[in-house]
């Protein structure tokens, strides 16, 4: 069996891993909001104000730090006033991006804020630049965050909410180079400055304004926005025009017109998928390098607010609803992303998987017939990695034969790993990316004595194994047997295509 050594200096703490790297995304798309998060007050499914309580409970176990809403592409055709006030009076609209279906606006601002309160998550609201106005966005900020007396405060109170909410994260448009208005970087930079100026900090609420960033490796976009950050009239907020800058990157095994199946794939497609997932690290480093030129002190945060696998939709489902299954391969895509995120925690401050329920690389699938809740393999990676939230990153040096290569020559690291420490406990995340072979990893732990160790394993016989109605526990974590801890060395053996976490109590 191939054996690697992973050297970890437990006393050399790196940058803090923001819990917001484990952020989420809920768009009015397919069955993410309707049927996923929200079933309406009259549903037989237990709910509070229409919000599905089983979904809330499952997500609370992940301690999800933030939730982005209402899109995505939908954000740039969403007009917030349509989603407040008595539900029966709310106008409908056509969701032109996703399925061309009628949106009844029953889930709006108050429902979203109630959902965030139930989840204990910070709201990340994405405003409309593509088809909205500066005044509309400015009013929405006032409606949500101002106290005392003002036109928007009176409207909010008339709609049943006395107190202002706290809204930390505010997105100014989405994918402005595409569905958010098809703008050039230069044009969007001007729009961004105008919109951001009027997204005010009301009372104690301080907005972290997020600029809509690049697609993949469009470094020109990032550079153009970084040049636009300073402003003469920033006395109202000396932090500048925006505080965060996004980019989007999806793991698509094939081409956009034939992306590949979520469950039916061969070894070559598996390795291609993992290689494409690992590519995220090059993109994070590339955007960070551009930002370093304009912001060497790292005041602006890089945010990957859409990531994850994008496959062909499940056969027989609406192509505009982006519903896909989720296998052990997705779990490894997630773990590889998190390892890269942890290594770049100095600049990358937030990431949002697309999307939380029933869309793309979801945590949760809800079955329409049985109403069963299915926790996906990706869900389990989020849960097993929870102790990385706000922990100090630790470098992991992998020594030994480190590549897995498939017959067609696609090569991926055999093992992906990262580690962190918080409150005297270190967590090591390990992925054996080899499709067919087990791998031994000897943890070489230095700088601290380790008192005790325990491990958890997420594995599956086939990498395409997944959870489904009637077999919701097919892929779920189990205890991992560890070798003896001797002289700071601990042997961990991972079966093929598996993910594990090892928790170490330091003395
Ligand atoms: O997550 C699905 C879509 O992907 C989002 O709406 C859009 O921003 C991106 O293109």
Tab-separated table of C-alpha atoms in Angstrom, residues 184-445:
chain	number	residue	atom	x	y	z
A	184	UNK	CA	-17.849	45.344	-19.438
A	185	UNK	CA	-15.638	45.421	-16.343
A	186	UNK	CA	-15.109	49.157	-16.842
A	187	UNK	CA	-18.834	49.896	-17.069
A	188	UNK	CA	-19.674	47.757	-14.044
A	189	UNK	CA	-16.923	49.458	-12.024
A	190	UNK	CA	-18.707	52.784	-12.566
A	191	UNK	CA	-22.113	51.309	-11.689
A	192	UNK	CA	-20.639	49.689	-8.611
A	193	UNK	CA	-19.320	53.006	-7.329
A	194	UNK	CA	-22.702	54.659	-7.846
A	195	UNK	CA	-24.746	51.879	-6.209
A	196	UNK	CA	-22.301	51.341	-3.346
A	197	UNK	CA	-22.346	55.032	-2.480
A	198	UNK	CA	-26.044	54.835	-1.634
A	199	UNK	CA	-25.909	51.562	0.280
A	200	UNK	CA	-25.669	53.420	3.572
A	201	UNK	CA	-24.701	52.294	7.031
A	202	UNK	CA	-27.802	53.042	9.128
A	203	UNK	CA	-27.400	53.233	12.907
A	204	UNK	CA	-25.202	50.405	14.142
A	205	UNK	CA	-25.496	48.370	10.972
A	206	UNK	CA	-22.233	48.357	9.044
A	207	UNK	CA	-22.497	46.878	5.586
A	208	UNK	CA	-19.738	44.760	4.143
A	209	UNK	CA	-20.341	45.724	0.503
A	210	UNK	CA	-19.547	43.002	-1.968
A	211	UNK	CA	-18.663	43.747	-5.587
A	212	UNK	CA	-19.774	41.289	-8.265
A	213	UNK	CA	-16.564	39.760	-9.496
A	214	UNK	CA	-15.049	37.664	-12.203
A	215	UNK	CA	-15.879	34.416	-13.880
A	216	UNK	CA	-13.159	31.805	-13.466
A	217	UNK	CA	-9.767	33.265	-14.466
A	218	UNK	CA	-10.916	36.679	-15.689
A	219	UNK	CA	-8.141	38.583	-13.916
A	220	UNK	CA	-8.805	41.691	-15.981
A	221	UNK	CA	-12.180	41.954	-14.236
A	222	UNK	CA	-10.575	41.692	-10.811
A	223	UNK	CA	-7.919	44.254	-11.674
A	224	UNK	CA	-10.462	46.730	-13.058
A	225	UNK	CA	-12.523	46.567	-9.871
A	226	UNK	CA	-9.499	46.825	-7.602
A	227	UNK	CA	-8.548	50.025	-9.416
A	228	UNK	CA	-12.041	51.377	-8.659
A	229	UNK	CA	-11.890	50.932	-4.901
A	230	UNK	CA	-10.705	54.331	-3.736
A	231	UNK	CA	-13.080	57.277	-3.620
A	232	UNK	CA	-12.847	60.948	-2.819
A	233	UNK	CA	-16.191	61.159	-1.037
A	234	UNK	CA	-15.706	58.226	1.291
A	235	UNK	CA	-16.038	60.223	4.486
A	236	UNK	CA	-19.264	58.328	5.266
A	237	UNK	CA	-17.311	55.080	5.160
A	238	UNK	CA	-13.545	55.371	5.174
A	239	UNK	CA	-13.283	51.678	4.321
A	240	UNK	CA	-13.816	52.642	0.678
A	241	UNK	CA	-16.396	51.732	-1.931
A	242	UNK	CA	-16.510	47.987	-1.337
A	243	UNK	CA	-15.014	45.567	1.166
A	244	UNK	CA	-15.361	42.236	-0.612
A	245	UNK	CA	-14.839	41.112	-4.204
A	246	UNK	CA	-16.216	37.865	-5.580
A	247	UNK	CA	-15.432	35.371	-8.275
A	248	UNK	CA	-17.403	32.323	-9.418
A	249	UNK	CA	-16.049	28.919	-10.346
A	250	UNK	CA	-18.011	25.734	-11.019
A	251	UNK	CA	-16.653	22.203	-11.415
A	252	UNK	CA	-18.082	20.991	-14.727
A	253	UNK	CA	-16.587	17.673	-15.884
A	254	UNK	CA	-17.605	18.053	-19.553
A	255	UNK	CA	-18.655	20.985	-21.731
A	256	UNK	CA	-21.612	23.277	-20.932
A	257	UNK	CA	-23.827	21.538	-23.505
A	258	UNK	CA	-22.966	18.097	-22.122
A	259	UNK	CA	-21.730	18.431	-18.600
A	260	UNK	CA	-21.943	14.773	-17.633
A	261	UNK	CA	-24.175	12.762	-15.328
A	262	UNK	CA	-24.138	13.214	-11.568
A	263	UNK	CA	-24.228	9.469	-10.914
A	264	UNK	CA	-23.234	7.668	-14.097
A	265	UNK	CA	-19.552	8.346	-14.754
A	266	UNK	CA	-16.387	6.342	-15.353
A	267	UNK	CA	-12.932	6.550	-13.827
A	268	UNK	CA	-11.631	9.045	-16.392
A	269	UNK	CA	-14.568	11.374	-15.676
A	270	UNK	CA	-13.967	10.998	-11.958
A	271	UNK	CA	-10.334	12.090	-12.288
A	272	UNK	CA	-11.259	14.951	-14.634
A	273	UNK	CA	-13.801	16.170	-12.077
A	274	UNK	CA	-11.309	16.074	-9.224
A	275	UNK	CA	-8.627	17.786	-11.337
A	276	UNK	CA	-11.092	20.552	-12.193
A	277	UNK	CA	-12.063	20.912	-8.528
A	278	UNK	CA	-8.391	21.196	-7.538
A	279	UNK	CA	-7.979	23.955	-10.159
A	280	UNK	CA	-9.848	26.284	-7.777
A	281	UNK	CA	-6.591	26.773	-5.881
A	282	UNK	CA	-4.856	28.254	-8.934
A	283	UNK	CA	-7.781	30.646	-9.377
A	284	UNK	CA	-7.779	31.754	-5.740
A	285	UNK	CA	-4.021	32.343	-5.956
A	286	UNK	CA	-4.407	34.224	-9.260
A	287	UNK	CA	-7.117	36.599	-8.049
A	288	UNK	CA	-5.237	37.071	-4.760
A	289	UNK	CA	-2.054	38.012	-6.628
A	290	UNK	CA	-3.917	40.706	-8.578
A	291	UNK	CA	-5.495	42.023	-5.374
A	292	UNK	CA	-2.104	42.076	-3.632
A	293	UNK	CA	-0.872	44.647	-6.183
A	294	UNK	CA	-3.593	47.129	-5.209
A	295	UNK	CA	-4.272	46.090	-1.639
A	296	UNK	CA	-1.075	44.663	-0.101
A	297	UNK	CA	-2.521	44.823	3.420
A	298	UNK	CA	-5.408	42.593	2.423
A	299	UNK	CA	-8.187	44.949	3.473
A	300	UNK	CA	-10.463	43.702	0.686
A	301	UNK	CA	-11.684	40.153	1.078
A	302	UNK	CA	-11.820	37.692	-1.796
A	303	UNK	CA	-15.119	35.810	-1.884
A	304	UNK	CA	-15.996	32.721	-3.925
A	305	UNK	CA	-19.750	33.097	-3.599
A	306	UNK	CA	-20.647	30.394	-6.106
A	307	UNK	CA	-18.810	27.085	-6.301
A	308	UNK	CA	-19.551	23.402	-6.646
A	309	UNK	CA	-20.343	20.714	-9.177
A	310	UNK	CA	-22.625	21.396	-12.122
A	311	UNK	CA	-23.844	18.256	-13.911
A	312	UNK	CA	-26.656	17.494	-16.360
A	313	UNK	CA	-29.999	17.599	-14.557
A	314	UNK	CA	-31.508	14.312	-13.409
A	315	UNK	CA	-33.384	12.636	-16.294
A	316	UNK	CA	-37.041	13.687	-16.405
A	317	UNK	CA	-36.571	16.857	-14.341
A	318	UNK	CA	-37.039	20.438	-15.573
A	319	UNK	CA	-33.781	21.529	-17.255
A	320	UNK	CA	-34.233	25.009	-15.761
A	321	UNK	CA	-34.363	23.651	-12.213
A	322	UNK	CA	-30.749	22.358	-12.012
A	323	UNK	CA	-31.667	19.367	-9.846
A	324	UNK	CA	-28.831	16.832	-9.593
A	325	UNK	CA	-27.908	13.895	-7.374
A	326	UNK	CA	-24.847	14.004	-5.173
A	327	UNK	CA	-22.344	11.160	-4.739
A	328	UNK	CA	-19.111	10.389	-2.939
A	329	UNK	CA	-17.407	12.197	-5.870
A	330	UNK	CA	-19.184	15.417	-4.804
A	331	UNK	CA	-17.973	14.902	-1.245
A	332	UNK	CA	-14.378	14.816	-2.504
A	333	UNK	CA	-14.943	17.875	-4.687
A	334	UNK	CA	-16.056	19.669	-1.521
A	335	UNK	CA	-13.144	18.452	0.605
A	336	UNK	CA	-10.609	19.476	-2.064
A	337	UNK	CA	-12.178	22.956	-2.174
A	338	UNK	CA	-12.031	23.303	1.602
A	339	UNK	CA	-8.364	22.308	1.704
A	340	UNK	CA	-7.615	25.051	-0.846
A	341	UNK	CA	-9.778	27.539	1.086
A	342	UNK	CA	-7.903	26.816	4.319
A	343	UNK	CA	-4.546	27.351	2.619
A	344	UNK	CA	-5.656	30.782	1.354
A	345	UNK	CA	-7.439	31.981	4.473
A	346	UNK	CA	-5.350	35.158	4.528
A	347	UNK	CA	-7.252	36.557	1.503
A	348	UNK	CA	-10.261	34.298	0.947
A	349	UNK	CA	-12.797	35.356	3.562
A	350	UNK	CA	-16.047	33.843	2.371
A	351	UNK	CA	-17.329	31.108	0.067
A	352	UNK	CA	-20.856	29.973	-0.736
A	353	UNK	CA	-21.622	26.573	-2.175
A	354	UNK	CA	-24.233	26.522	-4.930
A	355	UNK	CA	-26.747	25.717	-3.652
A	356	UNK	CA	-28.039	24.597	-0.281
A	357	UNK	CA	-31.210	22.631	-1.113
A	358	UNK	CA	-32.314	20.775	-4.293
A	359	UNK	CA	-30.096	22.751	-6.692
A	360	UNK	CA	-26.625	21.851	-8.055
A	361	UNK	CA	-24.249	20.559	-5.320
A	362	UNK	CA	-26.831	20.545	-2.568
A	363	UNK	CA	-26.508	19.670	1.097
A	364	UNK	CA	-30.085	18.496	1.201
A	365	UNK	CA	-32.469	16.967	-1.317
A	366	UNK	CA	-36.174	16.883	-0.499
A	367	UNK	CA	-38.211	14.119	-2.106
A	368	UNK	CA	-41.413	15.444	-3.636
A	369	UNK	CA	-43.411	12.245	-3.166
A	370	UNK	CA	-42.380	11.047	0.291
A	371	UNK	CA	-41.292	14.468	1.652
A	372	UNK	CA	-38.200	12.645	2.893
A	373	UNK	CA	-35.116	14.663	3.632
A	374	UNK	CA	-31.915	13.320	2.080
A	375	UNK	CA	-28.598	14.487	3.469
A	376	UNK	CA	-26.023	14.259	0.702
A	377	UNK	CA	-22.371	13.161	0.978
A	378	UNK	CA	-21.492	16.856	0.573
A	379	UNK	CA	-23.538	17.622	3.696
A	380	UNK	CA	-21.387	15.206	5.658
A	381	UNK	CA	-18.144	16.893	4.589
A	382	UNK	CA	-19.502	20.244	5.818
A	383	UNK	CA	-20.462	18.619	9.112
A	384	UNK	CA	-17.177	16.739	9.588
A	385	UNK	CA	-15.178	19.907	8.858
A	386	UNK	CA	-17.143	22.088	11.292
A	387	UNK	CA	-14.294	22.465	13.776
A	388	UNK	CA	-12.312	24.402	11.144
A	389	UNK	CA	-14.728	27.342	11.584
A	390	UNK	CA	-12.732	30.309	12.918
A	391	UNK	CA	-9.770	28.056	13.791
A	392	UNK	CA	-6.130	28.943	13.085
A	393	UNK	CA	-4.873	27.213	9.955
A	394	UNK	CA	-1.923	24.795	10.205
A	395	UNK	CA	0.270	23.917	7.243
A	396	UNK	CA	0.328	20.246	6.209
A	397	UNK	CA	3.482	19.114	4.394
A	398	UNK	CA	2.834	15.942	2.419
A	399	UNK	CA	5.960	13.903	1.767
A	400	UNK	CA	6.181	10.878	-0.497
A	401	UNK	CA	4.610	9.680	-3.733
A	402	UNK	CA	1.787	12.124	-4.141
A	403	UNK	CA	0.022	11.722	-7.479
A	404	UNK	CA	-2.814	9.520	-8.665
A	405	UNK	CA	-2.845	9.185	-12.446
A	406	UNK	CA	-5.590	7.637	-14.532
A	407	UNK	CA	-5.145	5.733	-17.793
A	408	UNK	CA	-5.733	8.845	-19.906
A	409	UNK	CA	-2.965	10.722	-18.087
A	410	UNK	CA	-5.097	13.028	-15.922
A	411	UNK	CA	-3.204	13.482	-12.716
A	412	UNK	CA	-4.485	14.627	-9.334
A	413	UNK	CA	-2.779	14.682	-5.958
A	414	UNK	CA	-3.220	11.272	-4.392
A	415	UNK	CA	-4.034	12.875	-1.067
A	416	UNK	CA	-5.488	16.257	-0.243
A	417	UNK	CA	-5.149	17.531	3.313
A	418	UNK	CA	-5.482	20.554	5.560
A	419	UNK	CA	-5.492	21.226	9.286
A	420	UNK	CA	-6.376	23.802	11.900
A	421	UNK	CA	-6.320	24.297	15.641
A	422	UNK	CA	-8.773	25.921	18.038
A	423	UNK	CA	-9.188	25.729	21.803
A	424	UNK	CA	-6.483	23.087	22.202
A	425	UNK	CA	-7.941	20.727	19.608
A	426	UNK	CA	-6.479	20.232	16.135
A	427	UNK	CA	-8.554	18.928	13.248
A	428	UNK	CA	-6.893	17.256	10.266
A	429	UNK	CA	-8.926	16.696	7.084
A	430	UNK	CA	-7.690	13.982	4.732
A	431	UNK	CA	-8.976	12.883	1.334
A	432	UNK	CA	-7.721	9.810	-0.476
A	433	UNK	CA	-8.423	10.824	-4.058
A	434	UNK	CA	-7.183	7.564	-5.569
A	435	UNK	CA	-10.145	5.854	-7.159
A	436	UNK	CA	-9.064	2.243	-6.553
A	437	UNK	CA	-6.283	2.098	-4.000
A	438	UNK	CA	-6.184	2.578	-0.255
A	439	UNK	CA	-3.533	4.974	1.077
A	440	UNK	CA	-1.760	5.088	4.414
A	441	UNK	CA	-1.037	8.558	5.762
A	442	UNK	CA	1.340	8.806	8.706
A	443	UNK	CA	0.661	12.007	10.615
A	444	UNK	CA	3.977	13.346	11.878
A	445	UNK	CA	2.838	15.693	14.638
